[in-house]
Coordinates of C-alpha atoms in Angstrom, one line a residue:
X990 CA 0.0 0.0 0.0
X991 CA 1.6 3.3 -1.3
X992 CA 0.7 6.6 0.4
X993 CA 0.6 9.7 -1.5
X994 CA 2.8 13.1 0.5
X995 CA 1.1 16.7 0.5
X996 CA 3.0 19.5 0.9
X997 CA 1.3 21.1 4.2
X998 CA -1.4 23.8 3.9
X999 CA -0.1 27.5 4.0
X1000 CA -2.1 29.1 7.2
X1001 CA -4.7 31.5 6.5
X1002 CA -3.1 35.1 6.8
X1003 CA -4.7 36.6 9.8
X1004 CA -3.9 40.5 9.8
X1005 CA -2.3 42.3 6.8
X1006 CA -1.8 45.2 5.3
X1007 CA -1.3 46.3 1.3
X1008 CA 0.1 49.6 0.5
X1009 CA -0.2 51.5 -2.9
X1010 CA 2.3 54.7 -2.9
X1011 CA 2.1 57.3 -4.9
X1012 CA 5.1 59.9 -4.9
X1013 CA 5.1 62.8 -7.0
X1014 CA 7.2 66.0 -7.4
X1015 CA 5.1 69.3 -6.5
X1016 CA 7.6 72.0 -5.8
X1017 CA 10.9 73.2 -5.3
X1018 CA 10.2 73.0 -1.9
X1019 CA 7.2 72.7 1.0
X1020 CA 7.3 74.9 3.8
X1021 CA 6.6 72.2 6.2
X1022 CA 5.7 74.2 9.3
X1023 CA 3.4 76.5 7.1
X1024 CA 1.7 73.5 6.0
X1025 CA 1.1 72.1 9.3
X1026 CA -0.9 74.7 9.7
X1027 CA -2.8 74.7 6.7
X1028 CA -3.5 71.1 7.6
X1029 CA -4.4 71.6 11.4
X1030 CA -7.6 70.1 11.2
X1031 CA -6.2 66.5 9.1
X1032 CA -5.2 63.9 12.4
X1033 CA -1.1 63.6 12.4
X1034 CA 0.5 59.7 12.4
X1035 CA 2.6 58.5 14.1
X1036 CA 6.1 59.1 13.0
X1037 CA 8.4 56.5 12.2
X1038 CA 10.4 54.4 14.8
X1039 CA 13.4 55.9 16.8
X1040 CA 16.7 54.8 15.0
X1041 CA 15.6 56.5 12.2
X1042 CA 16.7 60.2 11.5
X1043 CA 15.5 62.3 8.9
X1044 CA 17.1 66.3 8.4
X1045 CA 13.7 67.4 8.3
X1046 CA 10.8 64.8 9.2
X1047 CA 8.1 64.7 6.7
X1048 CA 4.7 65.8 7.6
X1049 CA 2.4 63.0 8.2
X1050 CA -1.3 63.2 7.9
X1051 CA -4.5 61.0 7.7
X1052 CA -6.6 62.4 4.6
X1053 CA -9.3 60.5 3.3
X1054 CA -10.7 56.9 2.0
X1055 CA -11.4 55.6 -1.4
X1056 CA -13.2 52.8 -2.7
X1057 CA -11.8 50.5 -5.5
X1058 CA -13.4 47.3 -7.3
X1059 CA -11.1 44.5 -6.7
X1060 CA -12.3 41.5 -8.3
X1061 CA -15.6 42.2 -8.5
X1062 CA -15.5 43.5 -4.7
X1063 CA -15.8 47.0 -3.2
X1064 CA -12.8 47.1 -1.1
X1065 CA -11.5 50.6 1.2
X1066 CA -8.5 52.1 1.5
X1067 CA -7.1 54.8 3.6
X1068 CA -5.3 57.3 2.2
X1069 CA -2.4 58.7 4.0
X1070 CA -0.4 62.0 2.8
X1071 CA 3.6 62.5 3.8
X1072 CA 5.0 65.9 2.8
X1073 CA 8.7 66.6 2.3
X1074 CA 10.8 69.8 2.5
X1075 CA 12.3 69.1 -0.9
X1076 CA 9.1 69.1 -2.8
X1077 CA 7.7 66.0 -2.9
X1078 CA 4.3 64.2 -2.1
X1079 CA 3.6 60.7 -1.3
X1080 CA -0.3 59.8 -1.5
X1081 CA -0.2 56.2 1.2
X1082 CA -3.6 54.3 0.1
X1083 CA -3.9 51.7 2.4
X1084 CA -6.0 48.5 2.4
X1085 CA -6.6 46.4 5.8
X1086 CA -6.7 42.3 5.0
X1087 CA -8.5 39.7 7.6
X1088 CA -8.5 36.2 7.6
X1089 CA -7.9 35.7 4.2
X1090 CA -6.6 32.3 2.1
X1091 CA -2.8 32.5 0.7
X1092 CA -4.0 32.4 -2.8
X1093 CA -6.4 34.8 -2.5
X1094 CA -4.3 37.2 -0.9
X1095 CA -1.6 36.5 -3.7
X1096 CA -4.5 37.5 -6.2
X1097 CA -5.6 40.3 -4.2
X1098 CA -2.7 42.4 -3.9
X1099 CA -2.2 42.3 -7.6
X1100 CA -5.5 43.1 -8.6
X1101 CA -5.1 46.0 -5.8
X1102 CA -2.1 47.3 -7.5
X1103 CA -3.4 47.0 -11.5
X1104 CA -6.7 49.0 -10.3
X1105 CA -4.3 51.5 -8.7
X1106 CA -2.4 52.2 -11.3
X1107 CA -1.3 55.0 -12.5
X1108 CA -2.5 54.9 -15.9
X1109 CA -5.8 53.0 -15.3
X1110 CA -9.1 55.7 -16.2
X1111 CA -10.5 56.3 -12.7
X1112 CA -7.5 55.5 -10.3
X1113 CA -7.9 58.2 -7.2
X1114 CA -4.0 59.7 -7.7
X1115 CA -4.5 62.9 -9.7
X1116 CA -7.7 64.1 -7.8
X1117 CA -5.8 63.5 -4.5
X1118 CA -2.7 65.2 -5.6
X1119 CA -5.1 68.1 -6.5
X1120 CA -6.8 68.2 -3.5
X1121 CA -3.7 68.2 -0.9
X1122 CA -2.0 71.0 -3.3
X1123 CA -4.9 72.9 -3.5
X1124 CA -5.1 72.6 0.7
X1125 CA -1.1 73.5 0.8
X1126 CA -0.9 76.2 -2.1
X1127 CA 0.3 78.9 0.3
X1128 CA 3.1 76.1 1.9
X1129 CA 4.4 75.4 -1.9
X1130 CA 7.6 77.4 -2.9
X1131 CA 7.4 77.1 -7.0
X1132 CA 4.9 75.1 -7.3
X1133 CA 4.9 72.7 -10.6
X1134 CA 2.8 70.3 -12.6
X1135 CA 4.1 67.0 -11.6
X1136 CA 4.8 64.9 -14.6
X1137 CA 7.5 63.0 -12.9
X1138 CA 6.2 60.3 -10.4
X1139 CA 7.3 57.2 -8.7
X1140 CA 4.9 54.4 -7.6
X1141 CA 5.7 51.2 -4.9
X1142 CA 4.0 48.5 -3.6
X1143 CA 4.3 47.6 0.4
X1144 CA 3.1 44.2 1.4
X1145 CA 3.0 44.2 5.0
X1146 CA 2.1 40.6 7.1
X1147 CA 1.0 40.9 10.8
X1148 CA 0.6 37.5 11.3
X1149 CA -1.0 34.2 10.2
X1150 CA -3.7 32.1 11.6
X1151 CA -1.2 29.3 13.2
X1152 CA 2.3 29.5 13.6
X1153 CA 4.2 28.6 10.3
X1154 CA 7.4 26.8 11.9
X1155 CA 9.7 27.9 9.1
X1156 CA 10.9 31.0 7.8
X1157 CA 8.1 33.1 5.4
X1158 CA 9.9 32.6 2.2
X1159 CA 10.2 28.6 2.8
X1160 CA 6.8 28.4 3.8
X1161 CA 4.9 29.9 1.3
X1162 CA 6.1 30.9 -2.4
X1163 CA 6.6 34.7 -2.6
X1164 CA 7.6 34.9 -6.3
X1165 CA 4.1 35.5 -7.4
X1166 CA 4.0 38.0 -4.6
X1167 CA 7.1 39.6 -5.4
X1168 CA 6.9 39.8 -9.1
X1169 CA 2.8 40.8 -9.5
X1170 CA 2.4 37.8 -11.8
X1171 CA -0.1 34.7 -11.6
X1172 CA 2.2 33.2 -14.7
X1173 CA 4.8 30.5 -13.8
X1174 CA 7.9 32.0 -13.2
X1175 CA 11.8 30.9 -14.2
X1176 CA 14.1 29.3 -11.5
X1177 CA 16.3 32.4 -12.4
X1178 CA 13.5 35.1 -12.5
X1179 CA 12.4 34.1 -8.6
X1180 CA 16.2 33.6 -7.5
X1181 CA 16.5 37.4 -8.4
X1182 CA 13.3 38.1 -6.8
X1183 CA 14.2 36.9 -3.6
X1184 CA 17.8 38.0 -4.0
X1185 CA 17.7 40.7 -1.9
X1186 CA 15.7 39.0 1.5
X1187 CA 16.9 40.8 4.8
X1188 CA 15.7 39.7 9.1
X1189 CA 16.4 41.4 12.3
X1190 CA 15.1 39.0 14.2
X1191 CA 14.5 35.0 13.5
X1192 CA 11.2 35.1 12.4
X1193 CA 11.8 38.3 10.3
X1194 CA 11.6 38.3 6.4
X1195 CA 12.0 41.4 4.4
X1196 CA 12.1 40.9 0.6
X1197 CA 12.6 43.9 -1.9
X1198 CA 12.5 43.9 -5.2
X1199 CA 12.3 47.6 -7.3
X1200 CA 8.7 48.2 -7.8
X1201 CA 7.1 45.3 -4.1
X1202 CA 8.4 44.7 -1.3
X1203 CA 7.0 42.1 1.0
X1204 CA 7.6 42.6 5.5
X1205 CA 7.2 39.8 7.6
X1206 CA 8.0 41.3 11.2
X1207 CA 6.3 39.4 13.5
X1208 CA 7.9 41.1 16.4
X1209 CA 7.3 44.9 15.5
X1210 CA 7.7 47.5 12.6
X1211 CA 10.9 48.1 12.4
X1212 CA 10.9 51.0 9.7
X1213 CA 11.8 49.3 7.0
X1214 CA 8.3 50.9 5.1
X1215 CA 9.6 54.6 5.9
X1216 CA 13.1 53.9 4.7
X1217 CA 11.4 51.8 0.9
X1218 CA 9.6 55.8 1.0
X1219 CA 12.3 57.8 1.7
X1220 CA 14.4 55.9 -1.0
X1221 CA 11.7 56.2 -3.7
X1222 CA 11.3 59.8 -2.9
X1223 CA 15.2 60.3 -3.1
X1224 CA 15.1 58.8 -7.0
X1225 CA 12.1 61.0 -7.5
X1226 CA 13.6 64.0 -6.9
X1227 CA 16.6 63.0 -8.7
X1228 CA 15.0 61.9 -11.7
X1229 CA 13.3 65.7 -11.4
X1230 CA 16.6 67.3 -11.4
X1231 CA 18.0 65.0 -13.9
X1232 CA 15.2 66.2 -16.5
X1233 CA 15.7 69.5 -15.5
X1234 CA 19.3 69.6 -16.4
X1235 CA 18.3 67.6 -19.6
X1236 CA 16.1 70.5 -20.3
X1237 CA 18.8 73.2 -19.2
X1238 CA 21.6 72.3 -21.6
X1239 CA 20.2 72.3 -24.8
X1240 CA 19.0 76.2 -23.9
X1241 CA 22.8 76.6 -22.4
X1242 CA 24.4 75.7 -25.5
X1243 CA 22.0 78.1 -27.6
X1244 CA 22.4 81.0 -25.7
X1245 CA 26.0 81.1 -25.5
X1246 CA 25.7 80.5 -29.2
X1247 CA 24.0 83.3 -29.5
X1248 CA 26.3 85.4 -27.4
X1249 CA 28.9 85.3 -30.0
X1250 CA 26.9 87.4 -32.6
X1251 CA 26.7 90.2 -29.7
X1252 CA 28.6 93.1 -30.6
X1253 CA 32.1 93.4 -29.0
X1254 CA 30.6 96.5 -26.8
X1255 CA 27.3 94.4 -25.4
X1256 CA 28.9 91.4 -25.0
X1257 CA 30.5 91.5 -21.7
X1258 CA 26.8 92.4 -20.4
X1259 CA 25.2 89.8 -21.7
X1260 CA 27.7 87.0 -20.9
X1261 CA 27.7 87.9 -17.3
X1262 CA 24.2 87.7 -18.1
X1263 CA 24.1 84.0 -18.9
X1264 CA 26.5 83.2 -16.2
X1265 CA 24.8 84.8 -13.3
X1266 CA 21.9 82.3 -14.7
X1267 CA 23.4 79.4 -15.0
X1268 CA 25.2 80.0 -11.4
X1269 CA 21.6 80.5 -10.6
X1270 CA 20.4 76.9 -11.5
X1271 CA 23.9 75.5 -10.0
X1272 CA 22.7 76.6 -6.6
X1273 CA 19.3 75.7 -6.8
X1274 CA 19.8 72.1 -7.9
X1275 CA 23.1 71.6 -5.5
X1276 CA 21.1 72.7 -2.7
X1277 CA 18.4 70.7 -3.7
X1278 CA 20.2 67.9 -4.1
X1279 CA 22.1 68.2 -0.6
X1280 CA 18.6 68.0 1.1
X1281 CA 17.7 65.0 -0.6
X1282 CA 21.3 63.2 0.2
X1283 CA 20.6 64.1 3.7
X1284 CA 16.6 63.1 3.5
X1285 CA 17.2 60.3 5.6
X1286 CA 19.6 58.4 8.2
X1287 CA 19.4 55.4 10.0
X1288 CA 21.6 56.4 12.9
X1289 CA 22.8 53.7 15.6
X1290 CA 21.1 50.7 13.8
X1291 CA 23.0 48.8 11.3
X1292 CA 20.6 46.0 10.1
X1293 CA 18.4 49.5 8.8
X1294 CA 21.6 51.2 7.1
X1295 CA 22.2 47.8 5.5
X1296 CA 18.6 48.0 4.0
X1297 CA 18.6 51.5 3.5
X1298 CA 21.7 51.0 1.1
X1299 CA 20.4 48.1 -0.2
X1300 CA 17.5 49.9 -1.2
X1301 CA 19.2 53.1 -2.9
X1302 CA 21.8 50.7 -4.9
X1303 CA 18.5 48.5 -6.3
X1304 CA 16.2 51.3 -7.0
X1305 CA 19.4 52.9 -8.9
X1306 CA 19.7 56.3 -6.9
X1307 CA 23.3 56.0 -6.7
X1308 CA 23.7 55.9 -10.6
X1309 CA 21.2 58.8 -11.2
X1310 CA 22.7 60.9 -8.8
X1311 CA 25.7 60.8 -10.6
X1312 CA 24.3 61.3 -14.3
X1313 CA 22.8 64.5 -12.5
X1314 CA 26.9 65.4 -10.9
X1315 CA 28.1 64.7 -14.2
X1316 CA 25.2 67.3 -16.0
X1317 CA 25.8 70.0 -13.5
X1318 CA 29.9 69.7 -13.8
X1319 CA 29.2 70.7 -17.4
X1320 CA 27.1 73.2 -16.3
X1321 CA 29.3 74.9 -13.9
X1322 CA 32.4 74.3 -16.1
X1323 CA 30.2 76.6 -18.8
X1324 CA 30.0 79.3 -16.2
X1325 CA 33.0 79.8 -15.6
X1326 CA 34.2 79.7 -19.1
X1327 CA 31.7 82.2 -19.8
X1328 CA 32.5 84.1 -16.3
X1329 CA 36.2 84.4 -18.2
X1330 CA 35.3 85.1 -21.2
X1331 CA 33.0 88.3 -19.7
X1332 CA 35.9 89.3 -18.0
X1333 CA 38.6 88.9 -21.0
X1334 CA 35.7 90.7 -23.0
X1335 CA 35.8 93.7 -20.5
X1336 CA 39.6 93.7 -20.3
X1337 CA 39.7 94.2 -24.4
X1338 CA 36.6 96.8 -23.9
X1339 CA 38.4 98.6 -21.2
X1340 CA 42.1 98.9 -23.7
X1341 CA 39.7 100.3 -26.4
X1342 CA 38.5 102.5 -24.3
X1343 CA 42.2 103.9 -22.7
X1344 CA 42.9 103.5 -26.6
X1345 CA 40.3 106.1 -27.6
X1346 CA 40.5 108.4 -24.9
X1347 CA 43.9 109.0 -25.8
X1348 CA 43.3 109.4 -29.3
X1349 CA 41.0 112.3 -28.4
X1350 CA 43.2 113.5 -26.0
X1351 CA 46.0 113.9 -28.8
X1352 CA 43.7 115.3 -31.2
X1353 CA 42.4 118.2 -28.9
X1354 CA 46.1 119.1 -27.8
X1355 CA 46.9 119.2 -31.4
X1356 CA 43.6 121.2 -32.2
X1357 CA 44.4 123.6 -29.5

């Protein structure tokens, strides 16, 4: 007699959370303060745990709630708003799971995620966005139309109906999870999905990939979701300054063009024109940048830094904030050959100058 052996059932998952965020550049920067004020009447959350340090903490507020269909199913969310100093907005919509099958759950968060997209007619983002600038206008310094945007998925796993006796990502597959697709996946597709897995304690799993991230942390948030936000707004904001330096140059290199045909008398003027504006965009996006270098730190705990650094390197911020060092070295390299050139240009104005006044000079002593 032959007995047949079944792999054993996945527990039901008990109490979970899935997480659509929306980040999208607003400004040049929010007056954070101002906007607290502006927003006195929205309740504030709870800020994120202890060891981790941000140069200026974003504002955190509770907004609203929206309804989505989700397979057929009218299912709530809870929308969240974070503000930061450097300009950008992250729209939290958040949906609360109960007692619900492994499978189903798998199914669930991607449907969540496909009605929330961004380019799906109907998803909530824009008339959110709208509604939390129009409530902030006064806080916004340069306010813009927000083209560039970043969007994440947080999978977040209180706990399961019975204990599971084995790490998360040996006792249930996370691939599907992880990768937003119901299709069977290759042994070297899911190895790179769960390459970058990370626990503080035993029971801990924490797997990120670039656009999910799935948080087993059975014994307490840890802050992993504030430091998968503060990295995605980082590449936001650096992807903003990256097109606007992609925008700047082509406009650089016609106006000094242009500059040459000045006459020899205007052009000292009007290439210490075009330097004092390229100095001018220098400044903003160096300062800019500074800000968003210094967003975040997670001071005193090293299993955080290693995911916080983790996360930057995956997501890429590391490579874009170089493209934009490299842009902005040509920029500031242009300055100050055009900051010379204005000055070699006044030095040859000023001799012809000396030149003529001398001229006259001689011709009214021989006159005379």
């Amino acid at each position: 007699m032959t007995s047949t052996l079944h792999p054993p059932a996945v527990p039901r998952v008990q109490n979970a959370w899935i997480t659509a965020l929306g980040l999208f550049d607003v400004a040049y920067a929010i007056d954070i303060g101002k906007a607290r004020e502006l927003c006195a009447d929205m309740p504030s959350l709870s800020e994120p745990p202890g060891p981790l340090r941000f140069g200026v903490p974003p504002l955190r507020l509770r907004h609203t709630s929206v309804a989505i269909e989700v397979g057929g199913v009218q299912m709530t969310g809870n929308v969240a708003v974070h503000l930061y100093e450097f300009g950008t907005i992250t729209l939290d919509i958040s949906f609360d799971i109960e007692d619900m099958a492994w499978p189903v759950f798998v199914d669930t968060a991607r449907e969540i995620e496909q009605a929330l997209a961004f380019d799906k007619p109907g998803a909530p983002w824009m008339p959110l966005l709208e509604q939390i600038k129009t409530r902030i206008a006064a806080a916004l310094e340069r306010a813009n139309d927000a083209v560039i945007q970043e969007d994440y998925l947080l999978i977040e796993i209180e706990d399961f109906s019975e204990p599971l006796g084995m790490p998360l990502h040996l006792a249930v597959d996370l691939t599907p999870l992880l990768a937003g697709d119901a299709r069977p996946l290759s042994d070297n597709t899911r190895e790179t999905l769960l390459r970058h897995r990370f626990g503080y304690l035993a029971d801990d799993c924490v797997v990120i990939t670039r656009d999910r991230a799935v948080l087993y942390q059975p014994g307490g948030d840890a802050g992993i979701d504030a430091v998968l936000e503060a990295a995605n707004a980082q590449l936001l904001e650096l992807r903003h300054y990256g097109a606007l330096l992609d925008d700047e140059l082509p406009r650089m290199y016609d106006l000094v063009d242009r500059t040459r045909t000045v006459s020899a008398f205007l052009a000292p003027a009007e290439l210490s024109r075009l330097a004092r504006r390229l100095y001018t965009v220098v400044a903003e996006v160096t300062e800019l940048t500074e800000k968003v270098d210094n967003a975040l730190e997670a001071t005193g705990h090293p299993y955080l830094a290693q995911v916080y650094t983790t996360t930057l390197e995956l997501f890429g911020v590391p490579a874009v904030g170089a493209a934009v060092d490299r842009k902005l070295a040509i920029v500031r390299d242009t300055y100050a050959a055009l900051y010379d050139e204005a000055a070699v240009s006044r030095a040859g104005l000023l001799e012809i100058t000396i030149v003529v006044l001398i001229a006259v000079e001689l011709i009214l002593a021989v006159i005379k």
